[in-house]
Coordinates of C-alpha atoms in Angstrom, one line a residue:
Chain A
M1 CA 32.9 109.7 137.6
I2 CA 34.9 112.2 139.8
I3 CA 34.6 115.9 139.4
V4 CA 36.8 118.3 141.2
L5 CA 35.5 121.6 142.5
R6 CA 38.2 124.3 143.1
L7 CA 37.0 127.2 145.4
S8 CA 37.7 130.7 145.4
H9 CA 40.3 131.2 142.6
R10 CA 42.0 134.5 142.3
P11 CA 43.7 135.2 138.9
G12 CA 47.3 136.0 139.4
R13 CA 47.8 135.1 143.0
D14 CA 46.3 131.5 142.8
E15 CA 47.1 130.8 139.1
R16 CA 49.9 128.3 139.7
T17 CA 48.1 126.2 142.5
S18 CA 44.8 126.4 140.7
T19 CA 46.5 125.1 137.5
H20 CA 48.2 122.4 139.5
C21 CA 44.8 121.4 140.9
G22 CA 43.5 121.0 137.3
L23 CA 46.4 119.1 136.0
V24 CA 46.7 116.7 139.0
A25 CA 42.9 116.2 138.7
R26 CA 43.4 115.2 135.0
A27 CA 46.6 113.2 135.6
L28 CA 45.5 111.1 138.5
G29 CA 42.0 110.0 137.0
A30 CA 39.4 112.6 137.6
D31 CA 37.1 113.6 134.8
E32 CA 36.6 117.2 135.2
I33 CA 37.5 120.3 137.2
I34 CA 35.2 123.2 138.0
Y35 CA 36.7 126.4 139.0
S36 CA 34.8 129.0 141.1
G37 CA 36.0 132.3 142.6
E38 CA 37.0 134.9 140.0
E39 CA 36.7 134.0 136.3
D40 CA 40.2 133.2 134.7
S41 CA 39.6 132.1 131.2
N42 CA 43.4 132.4 130.2
M43 CA 43.9 129.7 132.9
I44 CA 41.1 127.6 131.8
E45 CA 42.2 127.8 128.2
N46 CA 45.7 126.7 129.1
I47 CA 44.6 123.7 131.1
K48 CA 42.2 122.7 128.1
E49 CA 45.0 123.0 125.6
T50 CA 47.3 120.9 127.9
A51 CA 44.5 118.3 128.2
Q52 CA 43.9 118.2 124.5
R53 CA 47.7 117.9 123.6
W54 CA 48.3 115.2 126.2
G55 CA 45.1 113.2 125.4
G56 CA 42.4 111.5 127.2
K57 CA 39.0 113.1 128.1
F58 CA 39.0 115.9 130.7
S59 CA 36.6 118.8 131.0
V60 CA 37.4 122.3 132.5
S61 CA 34.7 124.8 133.2
Y62 CA 33.9 127.9 135.4
E63 CA 30.8 128.2 137.8
K64 CA 30.7 131.6 139.7
S65 CA 28.7 130.0 142.7
P66 CA 30.2 127.0 144.4
R67 CA 26.8 126.6 146.1
K68 CA 25.1 126.2 142.8
A69 CA 27.6 123.6 141.7
I70 CA 27.4 121.5 144.8
E71 CA 23.5 121.6 144.7
K72 CA 23.7 120.5 141.1
Y73 CA 25.7 117.6 141.7
K74 CA 23.7 116.6 144.9
R75 CA 20.7 116.3 142.8
K76 CA 22.8 114.1 140.4
R77 CA 23.5 111.8 143.4
F78 CA 27.2 112.7 143.7
L79 CA 28.8 112.1 147.0
V80 CA 30.1 115.5 148.0
V81 CA 33.6 115.3 149.8
H82 CA 35.2 118.4 151.0
L83 CA 39.0 118.1 151.6
T84 CA 40.1 120.0 154.7
M85 CA 42.7 119.5 157.3
Y86 CA 40.0 119.7 159.9
G87 CA 38.0 116.8 158.6
L88 CA 37.9 113.0 159.4
P89 CA 41.2 111.1 158.5
I90 CA 41.1 109.8 154.9
Q91 CA 42.6 106.5 155.9
K92 CA 39.4 105.6 158.0
Q93 CA 36.8 106.9 155.5
I94 CA 38.1 106.0 152.0
R95 CA 36.4 102.5 151.9
K96 CA 33.1 104.2 152.5
I97 CA 33.9 106.9 149.8
R98 CA 35.0 104.2 147.4
K99 CA 31.5 102.8 147.4
N100 CA 30.4 105.9 145.4
K101 CA 31.0 105.9 141.7
K102 CA 30.1 109.7 141.4
V103 CA 32.1 111.9 143.6
L104 CA 32.5 115.7 143.8
V105 CA 35.7 116.6 145.4
I106 CA 36.1 120.0 146.9
V107 CA 39.5 121.7 147.3
G108 CA 39.6 125.0 149.1
S109 CA 41.7 127.9 149.1
E110 CA 42.9 129.8 152.3
K111 CA 39.6 130.5 153.8
V112 CA 36.8 128.1 153.0
P113 CA 33.2 129.6 153.9
G114 CA 31.4 127.6 156.8
E115 CA 28.7 126.7 154.6
I116 CA 30.8 124.4 152.4
Y117 CA 31.5 122.2 155.6
Q118 CA 27.7 122.0 156.1
M119 CA 26.8 121.2 152.5
A120 CA 29.5 118.6 152.0
D121 CA 28.5 114.9 152.8
M122 CA 31.9 114.3 154.3
N123 CA 34.6 116.6 155.4
I124 CA 37.9 114.6 155.0
G125 CA 41.4 115.3 156.0
V126 CA 44.6 114.0 154.3
S127 CA 46.5 114.4 157.6
N128 CA 45.3 117.0 160.0
Q129 CA 48.4 119.0 159.5
P130 CA 48.8 122.1 157.3
H131 CA 50.2 121.4 153.9
S132 CA 48.8 121.9 150.4
E133 CA 45.3 121.3 148.5
V134 CA 47.2 120.1 145.5
A135 CA 48.9 117.4 147.7
A136 CA 45.7 116.6 149.4
L137 CA 43.9 116.2 146.0
A138 CA 46.6 114.0 144.7
V139 CA 46.6 111.6 147.6
F140 CA 42.8 111.4 147.6
L141 CA 42.7 110.4 144.0
H142 CA 45.7 108.0 144.6
E143 CA 43.7 106.4 147.5
Y144 CA 40.3 106.3 145.7
F145 CA 41.7 104.7 142.5
K146 CA 44.0 102.4 144.7
G147 CA 47.0 103.5 142.7
K148 CA 45.5 102.3 139.3
E149 CA 45.3 105.8 138.1
L150 CA 48.9 105.7 137.4
D151 CA 48.5 103.2 134.8
K152 CA 45.6 105.3 133.1
K153 CA 45.8 105.5 129.3
F154 CA 45.4 109.0 127.7
P155 CA 44.1 108.2 124.0
K156 CA 44.6 110.6 121.1
A157 CA 47.7 112.2 122.6
K158 CA 49.7 114.4 120.5
I159 CA 52.6 114.3 122.9
K160 CA 53.7 111.3 124.9
I161 CA 56.6 110.6 127.2
V162 CA 58.5 107.3 126.9
P163 CA 59.8 106.7 130.5
Q164 CA 63.6 106.6 130.7
K165 CA 66.1 105.6 133.3
V166 CA 68.0 108.8 132.6
G167 CA 67.1 111.8 130.3
K168 CA 63.9 112.5 128.3
K169 CA 62.2 110.8 125.5
V170 CA 59.2 112.6 124.1
V171 CA 57.2 111.5 121.1
E172 CA 55.1 113.9 119.2
K173 CA 52.6 113.3 116.5
G174 CA 52.3 116.0 113.7
Chain B
M1 CA 65.6 109.3 156.9
I2 CA 63.9 111.1 154.1
I3 CA 65.4 114.4 153.0
V4 CA 63.7 116.4 150.3
L5 CA 65.8 118.8 148.0
R6 CA 63.9 121.5 146.2
L7 CA 65.6 122.8 143.2
S8 CA 65.9 126.3 141.7
H9 CA 63.7 128.2 144.1
R10 CA 62.8 132.0 143.0
P11 CA 61.5 134.2 145.9
G12 CA 58.2 135.7 144.8
R13 CA 57.3 133.5 141.9
D14 CA 57.9 130.2 143.6
E15 CA 57.1 131.1 147.1
R16 CA 53.8 129.3 147.5
T17 CA 54.8 126.2 145.6
S18 CA 58.0 125.9 147.4
T19 CA 56.4 126.4 150.7
H20 CA 53.9 123.6 149.8
C21 CA 56.8 121.3 149.1
G22 CA 58.3 122.0 152.6
L23 CA 54.8 121.6 154.3
V24 CA 54.1 118.4 152.4
A25 CA 57.4 117.1 153.3
R26 CA 56.9 117.6 156.9
A27 CA 53.2 116.5 157.1
L28 CA 53.8 113.3 155.0
G29 CA 56.8 112.0 157.0
A30 CA 60.1 113.5 155.6
D31 CA 62.5 114.7 158.0
E32 CA 64.1 117.6 156.3
I33 CA 63.8 119.8 153.2
I34 CA 66.8 121.8 151.7
Y35 CA 66.1 124.5 149.3
S36 CA 68.4 125.5 146.5
G37 CA 68.1 128.1 144.0
E38 CA 67.9 131.8 145.3
E39 CA 68.1 132.2 149.0
D40 CA 64.6 133.1 150.7
S41 CA 65.2 133.5 154.3
N42 CA 61.6 134.7 154.8
M43 CA 60.2 131.6 153.4
I44 CA 62.4 129.3 155.4
E45 CA 61.6 131.1 158.5
N46 CA 57.8 130.7 157.8
I47 CA 58.2 127.1 157.5
K48 CA 60.4 126.7 160.5
E49 CA 57.8 128.6 162.6
T50 CA 55.0 126.3 161.3
A51 CA 56.9 123.2 162.0
Q52 CA 57.7 124.3 165.6
R53 CA 54.0 125.4 166.1
W54 CA 52.5 122.1 164.9
G55 CA 55.2 120.0 166.5
G56 CA 57.5 117.0 165.6
K57 CA 60.9 117.2 164.3
F58 CA 61.6 118.8 160.9
S59 CA 64.7 120.8 159.5
V60 CA 64.6 123.4 156.9
S61 CA 67.8 124.8 155.3
Y62 CA 69.2 126.4 152.2
E63 CA 72.2 125.1 150.1
K64 CA 73.1 127.2 147.1
S65 CA 74.4 124.5 145.0
P66 CA 72.2 121.2 144.5
R67 CA 75.3 119.4 143.2
K68 CA 77.0 119.9 146.4
A69 CA 74.1 118.6 148.5
I70 CA 73.5 115.7 146.3
E71 CA 77.2 114.7 146.5
K72 CA 77.1 115.1 150.3
Y73 CA 74.3 112.8 150.8
K74 CA 75.7 110.2 148.2
R75 CA 78.8 110.1 150.4
K76 CA 76.3 109.4 153.3
R77 CA 74.9 106.5 151.2
F78 CA 71.5 108.0 150.6
L79 CA 69.6 106.7 147.6
V80 CA 69.1 109.7 145.3
V81 CA 65.7 109.8 143.8
H82 CA 64.7 112.6 141.3
L83 CA 61.0 113.0 140.6
T84 CA 60.3 113.7 137.1
M85 CA 57.5 113.1 134.5
Y86 CA 60.3 111.5 132.2
G87 CA 61.4 108.9 134.7
L88 CA 60.4 105.2 135.3
P89 CA 56.9 104.7 136.8
I90 CA 56.9 104.8 140.6
Q91 CA 54.5 101.9 140.9
K92 CA 57.2 99.6 139.3
Q93 CA 60.1 101.0 141.3
I94 CA 58.7 101.8 144.7
R95 CA 59.6 98.3 146.3
K96 CA 63.4 98.8 145.4
I97 CA 63.3 102.3 146.8
R98 CA 61.7 101.3 150.0
K99 CA 64.6 98.9 150.6
N100 CA 66.6 102.1 151.3
K101 CA 66.2 103.7 154.7
K102 CA 68.0 106.9 153.7
V103 CA 66.6 108.6 150.6
L104 CA 67.2 112.0 149.1
V105 CA 64.2 113.0 147.1
I106 CA 64.7 115.9 144.5
V107 CA 61.8 117.8 143.3
G108 CA 62.4 120.3 140.4
S109 CA 61.0 123.3 139.1
E110 CA 60.3 124.2 135.6
K111 CA 63.7 123.5 133.9
V112 CA 65.9 121.0 135.6
P113 CA 69.5 120.8 134.5
G114 CA 70.6 117.6 132.7
E115 CA 73.1 116.7 135.3
I116 CA 70.4 116.2 137.8
Y117 CA 69.1 113.3 135.7
Q118 CA 72.7 112.0 135.6
M119 CA 73.6 112.3 139.3
A120 CA 70.3 110.8 140.5
D121 CA 70.5 107.1 141.3
M122 CA 66.9 106.8 140.0
N123 CA 64.7 109.2 137.9
I124 CA 61.1 108.4 138.9
G125 CA 57.7 109.5 137.3
V126 CA 54.6 109.8 139.4
S127 CA 52.7 109.2 136.2
N128 CA 54.3 110.5 133.0
Q129 CA 51.7 113.3 132.5
P130 CA 52.2 117.0 133.4
H131 CA 51.0 118.0 136.7
S132 CA 52.8 119.3 139.8
E133 CA 55.9 118.7 141.8
V134 CA 53.9 119.1 145.1
A135 CA 51.5 116.3 144.0
A136 CA 54.4 114.1 143.0
L137 CA 56.1 114.5 146.2
A138 CA 52.9 113.8 148.1
V139 CA 52.2 110.5 146.2
F140 CA 55.9 109.5 146.5
L141 CA 56.0 110.0 150.3
H142 CA 52.5 108.3 150.5
E143 CA 53.7 105.3 148.5
Y144 CA 57.2 105.1 150.4
F145 CA 55.5 105.1 153.8
K146 CA 52.6 102.9 152.5
G147 CA 50.0 105.4 153.9
K148 CA 51.5 105.0 157.5
E149 CA 52.6 108.5 157.4
L150 CA 49.0 109.6 157.7
D151 CA 49.1 108.3 161.3
K152 CA 52.3 110.1 162.2
K153 CA 52.4 111.9 165.7
F154 CA 53.8 115.3 166.0
P155 CA 55.0 115.7 169.6
K156 CA 55.3 118.9 171.3
A157 CA 52.8 120.6 169.1
K158 CA 51.4 124.0 170.4
I159 CA 48.5 123.7 168.2
K160 CA 46.6 120.6 167.2
I161 CA 43.3 119.7 165.1
V162 CA 40.8 117.3 166.5
P163 CA 39.2 115.8 163.4
Q164 CA 35.4 116.7 163.0
K165 CA 32.6 115.6 161.0
V166 CA 31.6 119.1 160.3
G167 CA 33.4 122.4 161.4
K168 CA 36.7 122.9 163.2
K169 CA 38.1 122.1 166.3
V170 CA 41.6 123.3 167.3
V171 CA 43.3 122.9 170.5
E172 CA 46.1 125.3 171.4
K173 CA 48.6 125.3 174.3
G174 CA 49.8 128.4 176.0

């Protein structure tokens, strides 16, 4: 069970990046994304619709307080992993992380409050260079699942892609 | 030599996602990014500045016509890989791709013109689910370099992070 917690969403400004976090979480094997920051029911509805159309099980929700969300999942014995360029290298920590079947992965926005670093069980860097929370999340999930997430099935999809050498093949069900 | 070609940039609307493509390319081992679409010298300057401050060698440039860029690198014997959710699964193609030391990786925006699919040597999907070009690029580079890109050194950096269990440690030179 992998749950992603996206911090400090701002409607408008962060819409695309936050949406990408949600879609990446779903496509690369996570079970749920929780958004904190400002509430953005349009964005959440859009991701829910995409998830339903493309199949599989994926939950999307909003929780105003990231602290509350973190405390809740700590009580449920999730390992809390905060992805940050300041953290310890993922390549040296991933084995330890994989031992946990329940992980809450926190992805930040531009400024992450200090208490998040304190509350996390692990602060983990996907490289210590500046790049993108979307990319960090993707590489984290890919490492956690050892690449097997790419073969994940999405049952009850209304729309499906049939991989092609050239061009597009899409199958839609009524 | 890995060069990323980012298609159809629109200043404003795509600024953050396109910037993330550039930073991910740099952080995860590519040598260069070329932007096409509308020219955006501010964005390009920002990425150049970041690259200089954080060290290593990384080039950023603009080319109005993606077709011209693709033709140029085909003449230089680059393998042209287009990342698209409609393409063949990366996990089945990556060994073949890795045999090529020179790769031009194309990452699209919302609508990619049909001719890009035709011009590419390979159309490759990082999953066939909708998610994010930033994430697709990150997983592609991570697979191509087998994770070794995470240990990449960035010489002559003016700023550097020292990985920490908790909190931030940044070393700045002059």
